[in-house]
Short mmCIF file of C-alpha atoms in Angstrom, two decimals:
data_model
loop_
_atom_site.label_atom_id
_atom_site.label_comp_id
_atom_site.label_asym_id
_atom_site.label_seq_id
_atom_site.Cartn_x
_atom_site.Cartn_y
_atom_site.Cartn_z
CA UNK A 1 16.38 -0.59 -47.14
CA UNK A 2 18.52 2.30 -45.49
CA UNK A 3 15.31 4.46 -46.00
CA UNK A 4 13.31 1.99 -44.49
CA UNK A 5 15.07 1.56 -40.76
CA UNK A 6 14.62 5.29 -39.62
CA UNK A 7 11.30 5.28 -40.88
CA UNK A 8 10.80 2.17 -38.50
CA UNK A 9 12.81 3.48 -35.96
CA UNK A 10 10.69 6.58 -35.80
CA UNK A 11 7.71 4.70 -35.96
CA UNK A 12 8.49 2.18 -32.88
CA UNK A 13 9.18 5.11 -30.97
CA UNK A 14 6.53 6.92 -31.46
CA UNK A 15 4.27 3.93 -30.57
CA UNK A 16 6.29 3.33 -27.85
CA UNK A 17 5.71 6.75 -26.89
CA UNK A 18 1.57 6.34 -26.89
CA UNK A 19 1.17 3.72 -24.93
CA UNK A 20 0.29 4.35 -21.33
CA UNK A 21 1.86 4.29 -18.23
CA UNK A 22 2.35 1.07 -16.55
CA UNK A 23 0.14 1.02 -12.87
CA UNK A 24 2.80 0.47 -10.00
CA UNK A 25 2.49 -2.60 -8.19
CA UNK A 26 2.50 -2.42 -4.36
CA UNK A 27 2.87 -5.88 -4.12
CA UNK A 28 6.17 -6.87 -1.66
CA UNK A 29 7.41 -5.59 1.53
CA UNK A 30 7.00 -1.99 2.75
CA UNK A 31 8.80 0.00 5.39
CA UNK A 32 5.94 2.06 7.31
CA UNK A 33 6.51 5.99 7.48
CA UNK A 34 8.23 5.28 10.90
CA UNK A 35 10.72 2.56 10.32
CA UNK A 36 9.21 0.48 13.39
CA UNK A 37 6.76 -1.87 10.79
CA UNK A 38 7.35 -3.69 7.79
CA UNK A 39 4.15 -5.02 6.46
CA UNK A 40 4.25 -7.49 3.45
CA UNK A 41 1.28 -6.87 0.56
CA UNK A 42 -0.47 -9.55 -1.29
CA UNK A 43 -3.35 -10.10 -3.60
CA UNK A 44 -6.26 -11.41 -0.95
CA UNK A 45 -9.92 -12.89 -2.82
CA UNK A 46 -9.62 -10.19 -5.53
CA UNK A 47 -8.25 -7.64 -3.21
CA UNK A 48 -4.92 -6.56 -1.74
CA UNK A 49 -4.15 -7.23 1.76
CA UNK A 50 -1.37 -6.09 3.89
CA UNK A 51 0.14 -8.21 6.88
CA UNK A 52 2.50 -7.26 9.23
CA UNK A 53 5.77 -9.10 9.07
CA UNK A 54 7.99 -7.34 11.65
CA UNK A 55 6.97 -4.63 14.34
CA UNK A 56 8.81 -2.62 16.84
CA UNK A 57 5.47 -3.57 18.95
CA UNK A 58 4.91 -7.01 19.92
CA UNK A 59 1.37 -7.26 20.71
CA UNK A 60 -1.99 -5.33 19.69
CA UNK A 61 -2.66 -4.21 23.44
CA UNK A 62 -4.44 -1.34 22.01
CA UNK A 63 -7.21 -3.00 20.51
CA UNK A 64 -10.98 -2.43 21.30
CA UNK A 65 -11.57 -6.13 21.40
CA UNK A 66 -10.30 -6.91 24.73
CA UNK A 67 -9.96 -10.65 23.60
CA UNK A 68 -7.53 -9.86 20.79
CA UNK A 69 -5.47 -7.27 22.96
CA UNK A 70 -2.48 -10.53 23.59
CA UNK A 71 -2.02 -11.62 19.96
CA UNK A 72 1.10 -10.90 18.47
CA UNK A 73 1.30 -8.28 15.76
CA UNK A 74 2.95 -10.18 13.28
CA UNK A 75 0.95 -12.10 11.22
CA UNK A 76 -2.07 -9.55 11.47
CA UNK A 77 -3.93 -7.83 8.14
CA UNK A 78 -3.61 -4.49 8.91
CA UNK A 79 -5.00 -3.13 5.58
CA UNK A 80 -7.72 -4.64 2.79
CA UNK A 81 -7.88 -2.56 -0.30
CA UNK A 82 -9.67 -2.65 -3.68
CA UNK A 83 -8.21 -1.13 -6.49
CA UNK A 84 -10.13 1.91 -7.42
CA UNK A 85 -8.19 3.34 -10.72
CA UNK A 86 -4.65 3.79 -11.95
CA UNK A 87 -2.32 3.59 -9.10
CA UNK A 88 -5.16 4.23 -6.67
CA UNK A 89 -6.94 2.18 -3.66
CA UNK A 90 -9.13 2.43 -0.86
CA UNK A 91 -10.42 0.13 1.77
CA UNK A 92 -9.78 0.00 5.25
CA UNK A 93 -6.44 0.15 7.72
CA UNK A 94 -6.36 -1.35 10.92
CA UNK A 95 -3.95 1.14 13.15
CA UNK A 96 -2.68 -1.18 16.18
CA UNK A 97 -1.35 2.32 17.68
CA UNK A 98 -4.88 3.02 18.44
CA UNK A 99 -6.46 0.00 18.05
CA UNK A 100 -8.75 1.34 15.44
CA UNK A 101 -9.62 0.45 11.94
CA UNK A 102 -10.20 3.61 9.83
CA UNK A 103 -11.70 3.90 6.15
CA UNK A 104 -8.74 4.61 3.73
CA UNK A 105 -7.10 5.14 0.55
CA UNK A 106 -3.69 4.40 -1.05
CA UNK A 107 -1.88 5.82 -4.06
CA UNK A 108 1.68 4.95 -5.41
CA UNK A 109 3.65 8.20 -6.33
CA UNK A 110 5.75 6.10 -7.30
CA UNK A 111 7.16 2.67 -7.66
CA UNK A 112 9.16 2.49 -4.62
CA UNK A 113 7.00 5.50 -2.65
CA UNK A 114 3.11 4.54 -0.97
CA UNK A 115 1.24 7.34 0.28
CA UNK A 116 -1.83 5.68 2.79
CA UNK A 117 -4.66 8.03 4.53
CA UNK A 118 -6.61 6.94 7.19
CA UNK A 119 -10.00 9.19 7.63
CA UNK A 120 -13.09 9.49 10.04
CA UNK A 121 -16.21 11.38 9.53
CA UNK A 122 -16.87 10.64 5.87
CA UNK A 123 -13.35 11.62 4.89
CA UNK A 124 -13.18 14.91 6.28
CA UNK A 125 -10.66 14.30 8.29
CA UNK A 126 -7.37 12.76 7.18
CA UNK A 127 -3.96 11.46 8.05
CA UNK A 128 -1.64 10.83 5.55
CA UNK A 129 1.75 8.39 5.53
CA UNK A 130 4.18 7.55 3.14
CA UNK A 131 6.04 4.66 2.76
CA UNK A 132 8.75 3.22 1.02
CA UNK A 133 9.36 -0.06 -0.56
CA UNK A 134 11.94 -2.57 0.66
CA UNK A 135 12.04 -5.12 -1.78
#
């Protein structure tokens, strides 16, 4: 018997050891790169969706709808993504600085960190944020 619980000590360890990484979940509340915009994620019709929740800016006066420029910020999907691998997403992001919505992906580094790029002309041109988690 003494024999037998290092042996399946050794064993649970090493299976333990073999199994793969878990996938971070970005579901919750992030803090943008910033500070000025927490935006809450959420699975959205088999996607994930991000909303803003608070904002340094109260309305999206930048946008090129003209008819959308008084609406508050809060409350607005900023980002749809689609998981596309471990960790990994892409979709679009909605930039109310600008007013523009721009292809994009999103990785997690980490659980608490979220890296987001926003791109134009086929991805050749990038911008990258990271954000962290607040709850």
């Amino acid at each position: 018997m003494k024999r037998l619980i290092p042996s399946a000590l050794a064993f649970g360890l090493m299976a333990t050891a073999a199994l793969p990484a878990l996938a971070a979940d970005p579901r919750g509340t992030w803090l943008s790169q910033s500070g000025e915009t927490r935006i809450r994620f959420a699975d959205c019709g088999g996607q994930l969706c991000g909303t803003i929740v608070q904002s340094a800016q109260a309305r999206d006066d930048k946008n090129e709808n003209a008819a959308l420029r008084s609406r508050a910020l809060v409350g607005v999907r900023m980002i749809t993504m689609r998981a596309n691998g471990t960790d990994s997403w892409q979709g679009s992001l909605y930039n109310f600085q600008d007013g523009k919505t721009y292809n994009g992906r999103m990785t997690m580094p980490s659980a608490n960190a979220m890296s987001l790029s926003g791109c134009v002309l086929g991805g050749l041109i990038c911008r990258s944020q990271t954000w962290s988690r607040v709850n």
